[in-house]
mmCIF file of C-alpha atoms and ligand atoms in Angstrom:
data_model
loop_
_atom_site.group_PDB
_atom_site.id
_atom_site.type_symbol
_atom_site.label_atom_id
_atom_site.label_comp_id
_atom_site.label_asym_id
_atom_site.label_seq_id
_atom_site.Cartn_x
_atom_site.Cartn_y
_atom_site.Cartn_z
ATOM 1 C CA MET A 1 -79.212 6.437 -58.694
ATOM 2 C CA THR A 2 -78.361 7.371 -62.249
ATOM 3 C CA LEU A 3 -79.794 5.417 -65.163
ATOM 4 C CA ASN A 4 -77.843 4.933 -68.369
ATOM 5 C CA VAL A 5 -80.473 5.129 -71.043
ATOM 6 C CA LYS A 6 -79.873 4.273 -74.702
ATOM 7 C CA VAL A 7 -82.643 5.440 -76.996
ATOM 8 C CA PHE A 8 -83.199 4.456 -80.621
ATOM 9 C CA ARG A 9 -83.489 7.497 -82.890
ATOM 10 C CA PHE A 10 -84.618 7.587 -86.485
ATOM 11 C CA ASN A 11 -86.324 10.197 -88.594
ATOM 12 C CA PRO A 12 -87.117 8.765 -92.042
ATOM 13 C CA GLU A 13 -87.315 12.280 -93.501
ATOM 14 C CA THR A 14 -83.767 13.262 -92.615
ATOM 15 C CA ASP A 15 -81.851 10.145 -91.542
ATOM 16 C CA LYS A 16 -80.443 7.399 -93.761
ATOM 17 C CA VAL A 17 -79.766 5.068 -90.848
ATOM 18 C CA PRO A 18 -80.948 4.920 -87.247
ATOM 19 C CA ARG A 19 -78.668 5.750 -84.308
ATOM 20 C CA PHE A 20 -78.673 5.453 -80.526
ATOM 21 C CA ASP A 21 -78.580 8.500 -78.239
ATOM 22 C CA THR A 22 -77.515 8.021 -74.635
ATOM 23 C CA PHE A 23 -78.845 9.929 -71.651
ATOM 24 C CA LYS A 24 -78.012 9.972 -67.936
ATOM 25 C CA ILE A 25 -81.318 10.128 -66.071
ATOM 26 C CA GLU A 26 -81.837 10.419 -62.299
ATOM 27 C CA GLU A 27 -84.024 7.584 -61.057
ATOM 28 C CA PHE A 28 -86.856 8.398 -58.645
ATOM 29 C CA PRO A 29 -88.993 5.993 -56.578
ATOM 30 C CA ASN A 30 -91.557 3.944 -58.551
ATOM 31 C CA MET A 31 -90.213 5.292 -61.824
ATOM 32 C CA ALA A 32 -91.703 3.633 -64.907
ATOM 33 C CA VAL A 33 -89.868 3.431 -68.216
ATOM 34 C CA LEU A 34 -92.464 5.860 -69.606
ATOM 35 C CA ASP A 35 -91.332 8.364 -66.942
ATOM 36 C CA VAL A 36 -87.789 7.906 -68.234
ATOM 37 C CA VAL A 37 -88.911 8.624 -71.808
ATOM 38 C CA MET A 38 -90.922 11.685 -70.697
ATOM 39 C CA ASN A 39 -87.998 12.909 -68.624
ATOM 40 C CA ILE A 40 -85.748 12.726 -71.675
ATOM 41 C CA GLN A 41 -88.263 14.626 -73.780
ATOM 42 C CA ASN A 42 -88.915 17.264 -71.093
ATOM 43 C CA TYR A 43 -85.351 17.966 -69.968
ATOM 44 C CA HIS A 44 -82.882 16.606 -72.511
ATOM 45 C CA ASP A 45 -84.250 16.411 -76.050
ATOM 46 C CA PRO A 46 -87.719 17.778 -76.927
ATOM 47 C CA THR A 47 -87.546 16.213 -80.389
ATOM 48 C CA LEU A 48 -87.883 12.636 -79.068
ATOM 49 C CA ALA A 49 -91.024 11.051 -80.542
ATOM 50 C CA TYR A 50 -93.045 8.331 -78.767
ATOM 51 C CA ARG A 51 -96.675 7.454 -78.154
ATOM 52 C CA CYS A 52 -98.609 7.242 -74.904
ATOM 53 C CA SER A 53 -101.925 8.241 -73.472
ATOM 54 C CA CYS A 54 -103.449 6.656 -70.379
ATOM 55 C CA ARG A 55 -100.261 5.896 -68.384
ATOM 56 C CA ILE A 56 -102.101 3.131 -66.516
ATOM 57 C CA GLY A 57 -101.845 0.213 -68.933
ATOM 58 C CA MET A 58 -105.243 0.398 -70.553
ATOM 59 C CA CYS A 59 -104.934 2.356 -73.792
ATOM 60 C CA GLY A 60 -102.270 0.110 -75.293
ATOM 61 C CA SER A 61 -100.336 2.887 -77.032
ATOM 62 C CA CYS A 62 -96.966 2.795 -75.247
ATOM 63 C CA ALA A 63 -95.602 -0.645 -76.189
ATOM 64 C CA MET A 64 -91.856 -0.412 -76.880
ATOM 65 C CA TYR A 65 -88.935 -2.830 -77.082
ATOM 66 C CA ILE A 66 -87.345 -2.328 -73.667
ATOM 67 C CA ASN A 67 -84.260 -4.323 -72.656
ATOM 68 C CA GLY A 68 -84.889 -7.135 -75.107
ATOM 69 C CA ARG A 69 -88.670 -7.491 -74.963
ATOM 70 C CA PRO A 70 -91.759 -5.593 -76.046
ATOM 71 C CA ARG A 71 -93.275 -4.110 -72.868
ATOM 72 C CA LEU A 72 -95.750 -1.366 -71.977
ATOM 73 C CA ALA A 73 -93.493 1.549 -71.025
ATOM 74 C CA CYS A 74 -96.053 2.830 -68.507
ATOM 75 C CA ARG A 75 -96.392 -0.525 -66.724
ATOM 76 C CA THR A 76 -92.719 -1.414 -66.619
ATOM 77 C CA GLN A 77 -91.066 -0.285 -63.413
ATOM 78 C CA VAL A 78 -87.413 0.625 -63.854
ATOM 79 C CA SER A 79 -86.660 -1.382 -60.706
ATOM 80 C CA SER A 80 -88.173 -4.506 -62.299
ATOM 81 C CA LEU A 81 -85.525 -4.479 -65.030
ATOM 82 C CA GLY A 82 -82.820 -5.373 -62.536
ATOM 83 C CA THR A 83 -80.243 -3.105 -64.152
ATOM 84 C CA LYS A 84 -79.425 0.602 -64.442
ATOM 85 C CA ASP A 85 -78.717 0.206 -68.160
ATOM 86 C CA ILE A 86 -81.887 0.647 -70.186
ATOM 87 C CA THR A 87 -82.139 0.284 -73.943
ATOM 88 C CA ILE A 88 -85.354 1.519 -75.528
ATOM 89 C CA MET A 89 -86.264 0.735 -79.127
ATOM 90 C CA PRO A 90 -89.511 0.973 -81.114
ATOM 91 C CA LEU A 91 -91.930 -1.966 -81.135
ATOM 92 C CA PRO A 92 -90.539 -4.533 -83.636
ATOM 93 C CA ASN A 93 -92.240 -5.658 -86.862
ATOM 94 C CA LEU A 94 -93.966 -2.321 -87.524
ATOM 95 C CA PRO A 95 -92.817 0.589 -89.720
ATOM 96 C CA ILE A 96 -91.182 3.380 -87.759
ATOM 97 C CA ILE A 97 -92.801 6.814 -88.035
ATOM 98 C CA ARG A 98 -90.110 8.474 -85.947
ATOM 99 C CA ASP A 99 -87.900 7.375 -83.034
ATOM 100 C CA LEU A 100 -90.061 5.224 -80.719
ATOM 101 C CA ALA A 101 -93.364 5.824 -82.511
ATOM 102 C CA VAL A 102 -94.387 3.051 -84.901
ATOM 103 C CA ASP A 103 -97.181 2.955 -87.434
ATOM 104 C CA MET A 104 -99.806 0.535 -86.035
ATOM 105 C CA GLU A 105 -101.670 0.461 -89.361
ATOM 106 C CA PRO A 106 -100.524 -3.042 -90.503
ATOM 107 C CA PHE A 107 -101.482 -4.419 -87.082
ATOM 108 C CA PHE A 108 -104.997 -2.966 -87.233
ATOM 109 C CA GLU A 109 -105.411 -3.836 -90.922
ATOM 110 C CA LYS A 110 -105.052 -7.482 -89.924
ATOM 111 C CA TYR A 111 -107.285 -6.929 -86.912
ATOM 112 C CA LYS A 112 -109.986 -5.620 -89.247
ATOM 113 C CA LYS A 113 -109.644 -8.655 -91.535
ATOM 114 C CA ILE A 114 -111.183 -10.989 -88.972
ATOM 115 C CA LYS A 115 -114.131 -8.578 -88.451
ATOM 116 C CA PRO A 116 -113.372 -7.758 -84.816
ATOM 117 C CA TYR A 117 -116.973 -6.918 -83.846
ATOM 118 C CA LEU A 118 -119.963 -9.022 -82.820
ATOM 119 C CA ILE A 119 -122.347 -9.813 -85.673
ATOM 120 C CA PRO A 120 -125.425 -10.876 -83.709
ATOM 121 C CA LYS A 121 -127.675 -13.762 -84.692
ATOM 122 C CA GLN A 122 -131.002 -12.260 -85.808
ATOM 123 C CA ASP A 123 -133.265 -15.257 -85.413
ATOM 124 C CA LEU A 124 -132.819 -15.817 -81.695
ATOM 125 C CA LYS A 125 -136.031 -15.719 -79.665
ATOM 126 C CA GLU A 126 -134.526 -16.612 -76.304
ATOM 127 C CA PRO A 127 -131.477 -14.974 -74.733
ATOM 128 C CA VAL A 128 -128.321 -17.024 -75.215
ATOM 129 C CA ILE A 129 -127.233 -18.655 -71.998
ATOM 130 C CA CYS A 130 -123.481 -18.734 -71.374
ATOM 131 C CA LYS A 131 -122.889 -20.392 -68.035
ATOM 132 C CA PRO A 132 -120.192 -18.473 -66.150
ATOM 133 C CA ASP A 133 -118.510 -21.726 -65.114
ATOM 134 C CA SER A 134 -118.370 -23.310 -68.588
ATOM 135 C CA GLY A 135 -114.696 -23.714 -69.532
ATOM 136 C CA GLU A 136 -114.956 -21.987 -72.892
ATOM 137 C CA ARG A 137 -116.554 -18.861 -71.443
ATOM 138 C CA GLU A 138 -113.656 -18.492 -69.018
ATOM 139 C CA LEU A 139 -111.153 -18.509 -71.878
ATOM 140 C CA ILE A 140 -113.095 -15.791 -73.676
ATOM 141 C CA ASP A 141 -113.503 -13.705 -70.524
ATOM 142 C CA TYR A 142 -109.831 -13.236 -69.808
ATOM 143 C CA MET A 143 -108.901 -12.953 -73.475
ATOM 144 C CA LEU A 144 -111.293 -10.013 -73.851
ATOM 145 C CA GLU A 145 -108.849 -8.044 -71.681
ATOM 146 C CA CYS A 146 -106.703 -7.387 -74.786
ATOM 147 C CA ILE A 147 -105.830 -3.694 -75.147
ATOM 148 C CA THR A 148 -104.401 -4.059 -78.714
ATOM 149 C CA CYS A 149 -101.004 -2.800 -77.628
ATOM 150 C CA GLY A 150 -99.245 -4.961 -80.223
ATOM 151 C CA ALA A 151 -96.613 -6.291 -77.792
ATOM 152 C CA CYS A 152 -97.410 -9.852 -78.898
ATOM 153 C CA TYR A 153 -97.186 -8.796 -82.544
ATOM 154 C CA GLY A 154 -93.753 -7.300 -81.907
ATOM 155 C CA ALA A 155 -92.518 -10.409 -80.061
ATOM 156 C CA CYS A 156 -93.529 -13.048 -82.611
ATOM 157 C CA THR A 157 -90.849 -14.440 -84.946
ATOM 158 C CA MET A 158 -93.540 -15.735 -87.311
ATOM 159 C CA VAL A 159 -94.827 -12.150 -87.711
ATOM 160 C CA ALA A 160 -91.235 -10.989 -88.217
ATOM 161 C CA THR A 161 -90.638 -13.518 -90.999
ATOM 162 C CA ASP A 162 -94.037 -13.274 -92.711
ATOM 163 C CA PRO A 163 -95.499 -9.781 -93.138
ATOM 164 C CA HIS A 164 -98.901 -11.279 -94.027
ATOM 165 C CA TYR A 165 -99.354 -13.463 -90.949
ATOM 166 C CA LEU A 166 -102.429 -12.220 -89.072
ATOM 167 C CA GLY A 167 -100.590 -12.393 -85.746
ATOM 168 C CA PRO A 168 -101.526 -13.277 -82.162
ATOM 169 C CA ALA A 169 -103.830 -10.361 -81.280
ATOM 170 C CA ALA A 170 -106.097 -10.561 -84.350
ATOM 171 C CA LEU A 171 -106.397 -14.341 -84.002
ATOM 172 C CA THR A 172 -107.188 -14.073 -80.293
ATOM 173 C CA ARG A 173 -109.946 -11.584 -81.112
ATOM 174 C CA ALA A 174 -111.236 -13.913 -83.836
ATOM 175 C CA TYR A 175 -111.365 -16.757 -81.316
ATOM 176 C CA CYS A 176 -113.313 -14.671 -78.775
ATOM 177 C CA LEU A 177 -115.976 -14.009 -81.424
ATOM 178 C CA ILE A 178 -115.993 -17.486 -82.968
ATOM 179 C CA ALA A 179 -116.473 -19.054 -79.531
ATOM 180 C CA ASP A 180 -119.265 -16.588 -78.732
ATOM 181 C CA LYS A 181 -122.647 -18.321 -78.925
ATOM 182 C CA ARG A 182 -124.424 -15.082 -79.880
ATOM 183 C CA ASP A 183 -122.305 -14.506 -82.971
ATOM 184 C CA ALA A 184 -123.586 -15.183 -86.502
ATOM 185 C CA ALA A 185 -120.347 -14.782 -88.503
ATOM 186 C CA THR A 186 -118.473 -17.769 -87.070
ATOM 187 C CA ARG A 187 -117.955 -19.572 -90.389
ATOM 188 C CA GLU A 188 -117.090 -16.369 -92.213
ATOM 189 C CA ARG A 189 -114.322 -15.704 -89.715
ATOM 190 C CA LEU A 190 -113.143 -19.333 -89.790
ATOM 191 C CA VAL A 191 -112.663 -19.086 -93.561
ATOM 192 C CA ILE A 192 -110.294 -16.164 -92.923
ATOM 193 C CA VAL A 193 -108.292 -17.704 -90.087
ATOM 194 C CA GLU A 194 -107.979 -21.139 -91.714
ATOM 195 C CA GLN A 195 -105.733 -19.692 -94.456
ATOM 196 C CA SER A 196 -102.060 -20.652 -94.245
ATOM 197 C CA GLU A 197 -101.236 -17.114 -93.149
ATOM 198 C CA GLY A 198 -103.877 -17.402 -90.440
ATOM 199 C CA VAL A 199 -103.637 -19.941 -87.639
ATOM 200 C CA TRP A 200 -101.191 -22.253 -89.437
ATOM 201 C CA ARG A 201 -98.338 -19.758 -89.182
ATOM 202 C CA CYS A 202 -98.309 -20.277 -85.406
ATOM 203 C CA HIS A 203 -95.488 -22.613 -84.305
ATOM 204 C CA THR A 204 -96.315 -22.426 -80.577
ATOM 205 C CA GLN A 205 -93.334 -20.234 -79.787
ATOM 206 C CA PHE A 206 -95.176 -18.553 -76.856
ATOM 207 C CA ASN A 207 -93.276 -15.263 -77.171
ATOM 208 C CA CYS A 208 -96.675 -13.542 -77.447
ATOM 209 C CA ALA A 209 -97.794 -14.995 -74.118
ATOM 210 C CA GLU A 210 -94.473 -14.086 -72.485
ATOM 211 C CA VAL A 211 -94.813 -10.390 -73.291
ATOM 212 C CA CYS A 212 -98.587 -9.815 -73.040
ATOM 213 C CA PRO A 213 -99.203 -7.200 -70.322
ATOM 214 C CA LYS A 214 -102.656 -8.714 -69.736
ATOM 215 C CA LYS A 215 -101.282 -12.246 -69.249
ATOM 216 C CA ILE A 216 -103.249 -13.512 -72.242
ATOM 217 C CA VAL A 217 -101.976 -16.711 -73.904
ATOM 218 C CA PRO A 218 -102.756 -16.112 -77.616
ATOM 219 C CA THR A 219 -101.155 -19.488 -78.385
ATOM 220 C CA GLN A 220 -104.110 -21.161 -76.692
ATOM 221 C CA ALA A 221 -106.674 -19.075 -78.597
ATOM 222 C CA ILE A 222 -104.897 -20.043 -81.829
ATOM 223 C CA GLN A 223 -104.957 -23.733 -80.853
ATOM 224 C CA GLN A 224 -108.703 -23.485 -80.214
ATOM 225 C CA LEU A 225 -109.051 -22.029 -83.718
ATOM 226 C CA LYS A 226 -106.819 -24.703 -85.297
ATOM 227 C CA LYS A 227 -109.082 -27.339 -83.736
ATOM 228 C CA ARG A 228 -112.181 -25.700 -85.187
ATOM 229 C CA CYS A 229 -110.528 -25.344 -88.619
ATOM 230 C CA VAL A 230 -109.749 -29.076 -88.674
ATOM 231 C CA PHE A 231 -113.288 -29.970 -87.568
ATOM 232 C CA LYS A 232 -114.673 -27.666 -90.240
ATOM 233 C CA ARG A 233 -112.592 -29.378 -92.951
ATOM 234 C CA LEU A 234 -113.800 -32.764 -91.742
ATOM 235 C CA GLY A 235 -117.390 -31.522 -91.839
ATOM 236 C CA LEU A 236 -117.685 -31.961 -88.079
ATOM 237 C CA PHE A 237 -117.862 -28.300 -87.100
ATOM 238 C CA ARG A 238 -121.105 -27.120 -85.583
ATOM 239 C CA GLY A 239 -121.770 -23.494 -84.677
ATOM 240 C CA MET B 1 -91.634 6.856 -96.768
ATOM 241 C CA TYR B 2 -91.497 4.522 -93.721
ATOM 242 C CA THR B 3 -88.320 2.716 -94.540
ATOM 243 C CA PHE B 4 -87.326 1.011 -91.341
ATOM 244 C CA LYS B 5 -88.547 -1.607 -88.874
ATOM 245 C CA ASN B 6 -86.996 -2.748 -85.645
ATOM 246 C CA ARG B 7 -86.179 -6.389 -86.391
ATOM 247 C CA SER B 8 -85.079 -7.312 -82.892
ATOM 248 C CA GLN B 9 -86.328 -10.644 -81.585
ATOM 249 C CA VAL B 10 -87.114 -11.801 -78.061
ATOM 250 C CA TRP B 11 -84.246 -14.047 -76.947
ATOM 251 C CA ASP B 12 -84.820 -14.490 -73.235
ATOM 252 C CA THR B 13 -87.722 -16.936 -73.401
ATOM 253 C CA VAL B 14 -87.781 -20.731 -73.203
ATOM 254 C CA GLY B 15 -90.244 -20.945 -76.089
ATOM 255 C CA MET B 16 -87.972 -19.022 -78.456
ATOM 256 C CA TRP B 17 -85.104 -21.488 -78.008
ATOM 257 C CA ALA B 18 -87.396 -24.517 -77.944
ATOM 258 C CA TRP B 19 -88.806 -23.420 -81.308
ATOM 259 C CA LEU B 20 -85.431 -22.500 -82.814
ATOM 260 C CA PHE B 21 -83.804 -25.808 -81.816
ATOM 261 C CA HIS B 22 -86.835 -27.687 -83.075
ATOM 262 C CA ARG B 23 -86.468 -26.126 -86.489
ATOM 263 C CA VAL B 24 -82.683 -26.543 -86.607
ATOM 264 C CA THR B 25 -82.882 -30.225 -85.575
ATOM 265 C CA GLY B 26 -85.843 -30.788 -87.915
ATOM 266 C CA LEU B 27 -83.905 -29.428 -90.886
ATOM 267 C CA ALA B 28 -80.782 -31.357 -89.846
ATOM 268 C CA LEU B 29 -82.850 -34.554 -89.748
ATOM 269 C CA VAL B 30 -84.232 -33.939 -93.227
ATOM 270 C CA PHE B 31 -80.694 -33.342 -94.493
ATOM 271 C CA TYR B 32 -79.486 -36.495 -92.733
ATOM 272 C CA ILE B 33 -82.315 -38.693 -93.962
ATOM 273 C CA ILE B 34 -81.703 -37.698 -97.609
ATOM 274 C CA LEU B 35 -77.987 -38.417 -97.221
ATOM 275 C CA HIS B 36 -78.767 -41.699 -95.491
ATOM 276 C CA ILE B 37 -81.174 -42.931 -98.158
ATOM 277 C CA VAL B 38 -78.905 -41.911 -101.034
ATOM 278 C CA LEU B 39 -75.835 -43.543 -99.485
ATOM 279 C CA MET B 40 -77.563 -46.762 -98.414
ATOM 280 C CA GLY B 41 -79.510 -46.971 -101.664
ATOM 281 C CA THR B 42 -76.563 -46.502 -104.006
ATOM 282 C CA SER B 43 -74.273 -48.864 -102.111
ATOM 283 C CA LEU B 44 -77.024 -51.523 -101.926
ATOM 284 C CA LEU B 45 -77.576 -51.260 -105.681
ATOM 285 C CA ARG B 46 -73.897 -51.954 -106.243
ATOM 286 C CA GLY B 47 -74.225 -55.319 -104.535
ATOM 287 C CA PRO B 48 -73.440 -56.947 -101.194
ATOM 288 C CA GLU B 49 -69.665 -56.402 -101.322
ATOM 289 C CA THR B 50 -69.922 -52.658 -101.772
ATOM 290 C CA PHE B 51 -72.643 -52.419 -99.133
ATOM 291 C CA ASN B 52 -70.592 -54.355 -96.610
ATOM 292 C CA SER B 53 -67.452 -52.367 -97.213
ATOM 293 C CA VAL B 54 -69.284 -49.022 -96.990
ATOM 294 C CA LEU B 55 -70.944 -50.027 -93.723
ATOM 295 C CA GLY B 56 -67.702 -51.475 -92.405
ATOM 296 C CA PHE B 57 -65.886 -48.250 -93.188
ATOM 297 C CA LEU B 58 -68.577 -46.094 -91.535
ATOM 298 C CA MET B 59 -68.927 -48.241 -88.437
ATOM 299 C CA GLY B 60 -65.168 -48.361 -87.994
ATOM 300 C CA SER B 61 -64.796 -44.597 -88.148
ATOM 301 C CA THR B 62 -64.645 -42.754 -84.803
ATOM 302 C CA LEU B 63 -65.682 -39.517 -86.480
ATOM 303 C CA PHE B 64 -68.770 -41.215 -87.892
ATOM 304 C CA LEU B 65 -69.719 -42.631 -84.500
ATOM 305 C CA ILE B 66 -69.362 -39.188 -82.921
ATOM 306 C CA LEU B 67 -71.598 -37.782 -85.665
ATOM 307 C CA ASP B 68 -74.043 -40.576 -84.834
ATOM 308 C CA LEU B 69 -74.107 -39.370 -81.229
ATOM 309 C CA LEU B 70 -74.950 -35.879 -82.491
ATOM 310 C CA LEU B 71 -77.693 -37.405 -84.626
ATOM 311 C CA ALA B 72 -79.070 -39.214 -81.583
ATOM 312 C CA ALA B 73 -79.097 -35.927 -79.646
ATOM 313 C CA ALA B 74 -80.976 -34.202 -82.479
ATOM 314 C CA VAL B 75 -83.558 -37.005 -82.745
ATOM 315 C CA LEU B 76 -83.990 -37.059 -78.973
ATOM 316 C CA TYR B 77 -84.492 -33.297 -78.730
ATOM 317 C CA HIS B 78 -86.779 -33.112 -81.763
ATOM 318 C CA GLY B 79 -88.854 -36.069 -80.591
ATOM 319 C CA LEU B 80 -89.221 -34.908 -76.985
ATOM 320 C CA ASN B 81 -90.038 -31.303 -77.874
ATOM 321 C CA GLY B 82 -92.273 -32.719 -80.607
ATOM 322 C CA ILE B 83 -94.290 -34.402 -77.838
ATOM 323 C CA ARG B 84 -94.561 -31.016 -76.120
ATOM 324 C CA ILE B 85 -95.898 -29.425 -79.329
ATOM 325 C CA LEU B 86 -98.348 -32.286 -79.855
ATOM 326 C CA LEU B 87 -99.648 -31.773 -76.293
ATOM 327 C CA PHE B 88 -100.489 -28.189 -77.259
ATOM 328 C CA ASP B 89 -102.205 -29.473 -80.405
ATOM 329 C CA ILE B 90 -104.580 -31.546 -78.266
ATOM 330 C CA GLY B 91 -105.145 -28.592 -75.950
ATOM 331 C CA ILE B 92 -102.893 -29.470 -73.004
ATOM 332 C CA GLY B 93 -100.234 -27.485 -71.169
ATOM 333 C CA PHE B 94 -100.633 -23.857 -72.206
ATOM 334 C CA ASN B 95 -100.037 -22.557 -68.702
ATOM 335 C CA ARG B 96 -97.214 -25.018 -68.031
ATOM 336 C CA GLN B 97 -95.269 -24.887 -71.297
ATOM 337 C CA LYS B 98 -91.932 -24.033 -69.675
ATOM 338 C CA GLU B 99 -92.272 -26.664 -66.967
ATOM 339 C CA ILE B 100 -93.186 -29.286 -69.610
ATOM 340 C CA PHE B 101 -90.109 -28.265 -71.587
ATOM 341 C CA TRP B 102 -87.749 -28.707 -68.629
ATOM 342 C CA VAL B 103 -89.303 -32.019 -67.559
ATOM 343 C CA LEU B 104 -88.857 -33.378 -71.099
ATOM 344 C CA MET B 105 -85.302 -32.044 -71.265
ATOM 345 C CA ALA B 106 -84.481 -33.716 -67.954
ATOM 346 C CA ALA B 107 -85.873 -36.983 -69.313
ATOM 347 C CA GLY B 108 -83.831 -36.456 -72.476
ATOM 348 C CA LEU B 109 -80.657 -35.911 -70.467
ATOM 349 C CA VAL B 110 -81.214 -39.161 -68.544
ATOM 350 C CA ILE B 111 -81.824 -41.086 -71.767
ATOM 351 C CA TYR B 112 -78.789 -39.515 -73.414
ATOM 352 C CA LEU B 113 -76.484 -40.237 -70.477
ATOM 353 C CA PHE B 114 -77.676 -43.847 -70.540
ATOM 354 C CA LEU B 115 -76.926 -43.920 -74.260
ATOM 355 C CA LEU B 116 -73.420 -42.521 -73.742
ATOM 356 C CA TRP B 117 -72.793 -45.042 -70.978
ATOM 357 C CA ARG B 118 -73.681 -47.869 -73.367
ATOM 358 C CA VAL B 119 -72.089 -46.487 -76.515
ATOM 359 C CA LEU B 120 -68.865 -44.761 -75.455
ATOM 360 C CA PRO B 121 -67.096 -48.010 -74.442
ATOM 361 C CA GLU B 122 -67.793 -49.302 -77.974
ATOM 362 C CA ILE B 123 -66.056 -46.323 -79.568
ATOM 363 C CA PHE B 124 -63.028 -45.927 -77.357
HETATM 364 C C1 HEM C 301 -89.247 -38.489 -83.327
HETATM 365 C C2 HEM C 301 -90.412 -38.252 -83.873
HETATM 366 C C3 HEM C 301 -90.808 -36.867 -84.307
HETATM 367 C C4 HEM C 301 -91.728 -36.081 -83.692
HETATM 368 C C5 HEM C 301 -92.549 -36.415 -82.454
HETATM 369 C C6 HEM C 301 -91.799 -34.844 -84.465
HETATM 370 C C7 HEM C 301 -92.649 -33.801 -84.187
HETATM 371 C C8 HEM C 301 -92.707 -32.622 -84.880
HETATM 372 C C9 HEM C 301 -93.694 -31.595 -84.701
HETATM 373 C C10 HEM C 301 -94.837 -31.634 -83.709
HETATM 374 C C11 HEM C 301 -93.416 -30.586 -85.549
HETATM 375 C C12 HEM C 301 -94.193 -29.271 -85.715
HETATM 376 C C13 HEM C 301 -93.397 -28.138 -85.144
HETATM 377 C C14 HEM C 301 -93.969 -26.771 -85.355
HETATM 378 O O1 HEM C 301 -95.199 -26.588 -85.445
HETATM 379 O O2 HEM C 301 -93.173 -25.837 -85.441
HETATM 380 C C15 HEM C 301 -92.244 -30.975 -86.300
HETATM 381 C C16 HEM C 301 -91.619 -30.192 -87.252
HETATM 382 C C17 HEM C 301 -90.633 -30.635 -88.086
HETATM 383 N N1 HEM C 301 -90.059 -31.891 -88.099
HETATM 384 FE FE1 HEM C 301 -90.436 -33.366 -86.787
HETATM 385 N N2 HEM C 301 -90.918 -34.888 -85.512
HETATM 386 C C18 HEM C 301 -90.281 -36.112 -85.461
HETATM 387 C C19 HEM C 301 -89.328 -36.590 -86.338
HETATM 388 C C20 HEM C 301 -88.823 -35.881 -87.425
HETATM 389 C C21 HEM C 301 -87.880 -36.411 -88.387
HETATM 390 C C22 HEM C 301 -87.325 -37.826 -88.407
HETATM 391 C C23 HEM C 301 -87.615 -35.392 -89.252
HETATM 392 C C24 HEM C 301 -86.711 -35.391 -90.460
HETATM 393 C C25 HEM C 301 -86.864 -36.215 -91.468
HETATM 394 C C26 HEM C 301 -88.376 -34.234 -88.840
HETATM 395 C C27 HEM C 301 -88.356 -33.000 -89.466
HETATM 396 C C28 HEM C 301 -89.115 -31.923 -89.114
HETATM 397 C C29 HEM C 301 -89.098 -30.626 -89.753
HETATM 398 C C30 HEM C 301 -88.202 -30.208 -90.925
HETATM 399 C C31 HEM C 301 -90.023 -29.824 -89.100
HETATM 400 C C32 HEM C 301 -90.366 -28.363 -89.414
HETATM 401 C C33 HEM C 301 -89.706 -27.463 -88.437
HETATM 402 C C34 HEM C 301 -90.574 -26.321 -88.003
HETATM 403 O O3 HEM C 301 -91.758 -26.273 -88.298
HETATM 404 O O4 HEM C 301 -90.044 -25.441 -87.321
HETATM 405 N N3 HEM C 301 -89.100 -34.567 -87.723
HETATM 406 N N4 HEM C 301 -91.835 -32.228 -85.875
HETATM 407 S S1 SF4 C 302 -102.891 -10.035 -76.683
HETATM 408 FE FE1 SF4 C 302 -101.764 -8.961 -75.025
HETATM 409 S S2 SF4 C 302 -99.826 -8.320 -76.039
HETATM 410 FE FE2 SF4 C 302 -101.272 -8.816 -77.680
HETATM 411 S S3 SF4 C 302 -102.233 -6.844 -78.253
HETATM 412 FE FE3 SF4 C 302 -103.582 -7.827 -76.698
HETATM 413 S S4 SF4 C 302 -102.882 -7.005 -74.710
HETATM 414 FE FE4 SF4 C 302 -101.256 -6.533 -76.199
HETATM 415 S S1 FES C 303 -99.807 4.784 -71.904
HETATM 416 FE FE1 FES C 303 -101.679 3.633 -72.084
HETATM 417 S S2 FES C 303 -100.955 1.572 -71.960
HETATM 418 FE FE2 FES C 303 -99.160 2.717 -71.531
#
């Protein structure tokens, strides 16, 4: 079967406006969209720029806007698209370096703002006990699967309309740390996420959850944070 | 240097349309409520005769009654999806958001059909 592939092309150094190039690519069994992109670069146009590394959905570098949604190119089977017409564009809401490669800097700048690392409590004598079956722990556990691919960031209309909104991934990370009993910087992080361009930009659109390759629901992490922000304002927040 | 972003949105999700309609109906309701208060307020201030004739004119107008049906649809949608959003705010339904949407929309359709059944004979 032949695939009709439309690829977004833009080189800010030489082009005034972007364009689409089309390629006819032979499909092979179990072909992923990343295979399509590599095939184009190997056999049709070596100047095509894109980013990838692991090819197994764990490095988070190959998120692209494929047939109307941000998806990991390496984890998206061509057969799952249900059509032979494939349109590949760069991940939305991030500056384009060239063609399909975007600059992830704004995404990670916001990630850094919430201090995405554990700041351990120093005064603990006993080990913290987090029961595996406590509801909160389960939320953290699956949310820690985030590979910072930015698919959620590229799918969110609130990110698209407000360049300063922290976005789903950074807020989900903030929640994982704020809900962590061993962490000492809970309040510090809450002060950052309680800003209007923190949790309050979320309008429960769920596009982030729809596109997350790890099936995370950032909307729920953000709700957990909103709850804590309200409790904090009311002077009822402990932790 | 980096002069361009892909501004494409995700259009094939329930949540996208639920959100978009919520905002559109919300803004329409604000617009309506301002119009409503200004019109009712000014005609009331001009005394009972003016008020009665304004209301009589509006209630006798088919176009106005059709607009009222649109208003009812907007309130119904905004209110029902508003319940969905409030469920999220109290921590319920994150893994069932689409199902909750369709259940509420089905309820809305039933209510709206009932409304049409009662109201349409009055208009025509
Ligand atoms: C029937 C009862 C109502 C309920 C349950 C309700 C519920 C809600 C909720 C939960 C939101 C937040 C949505 C979000 O986070 O994006 C909202 C937004 C909004 N509502 Fe209502 N609402 C109601 C009636 C009204 C009325 C009468 C008006 C107009 C005067 C109105 C105007 C708006 C506007 C302008 C927004 C902002 C839209 C947005 O954030 O996207 N609502 N409503
Ligand atoms: S939450 Fe999901 S979509 Fe967002 S960056 Fe993490 S893995 Fe990617
Ligand atoms: S190449 Fe690593 S996630 Fe796709």
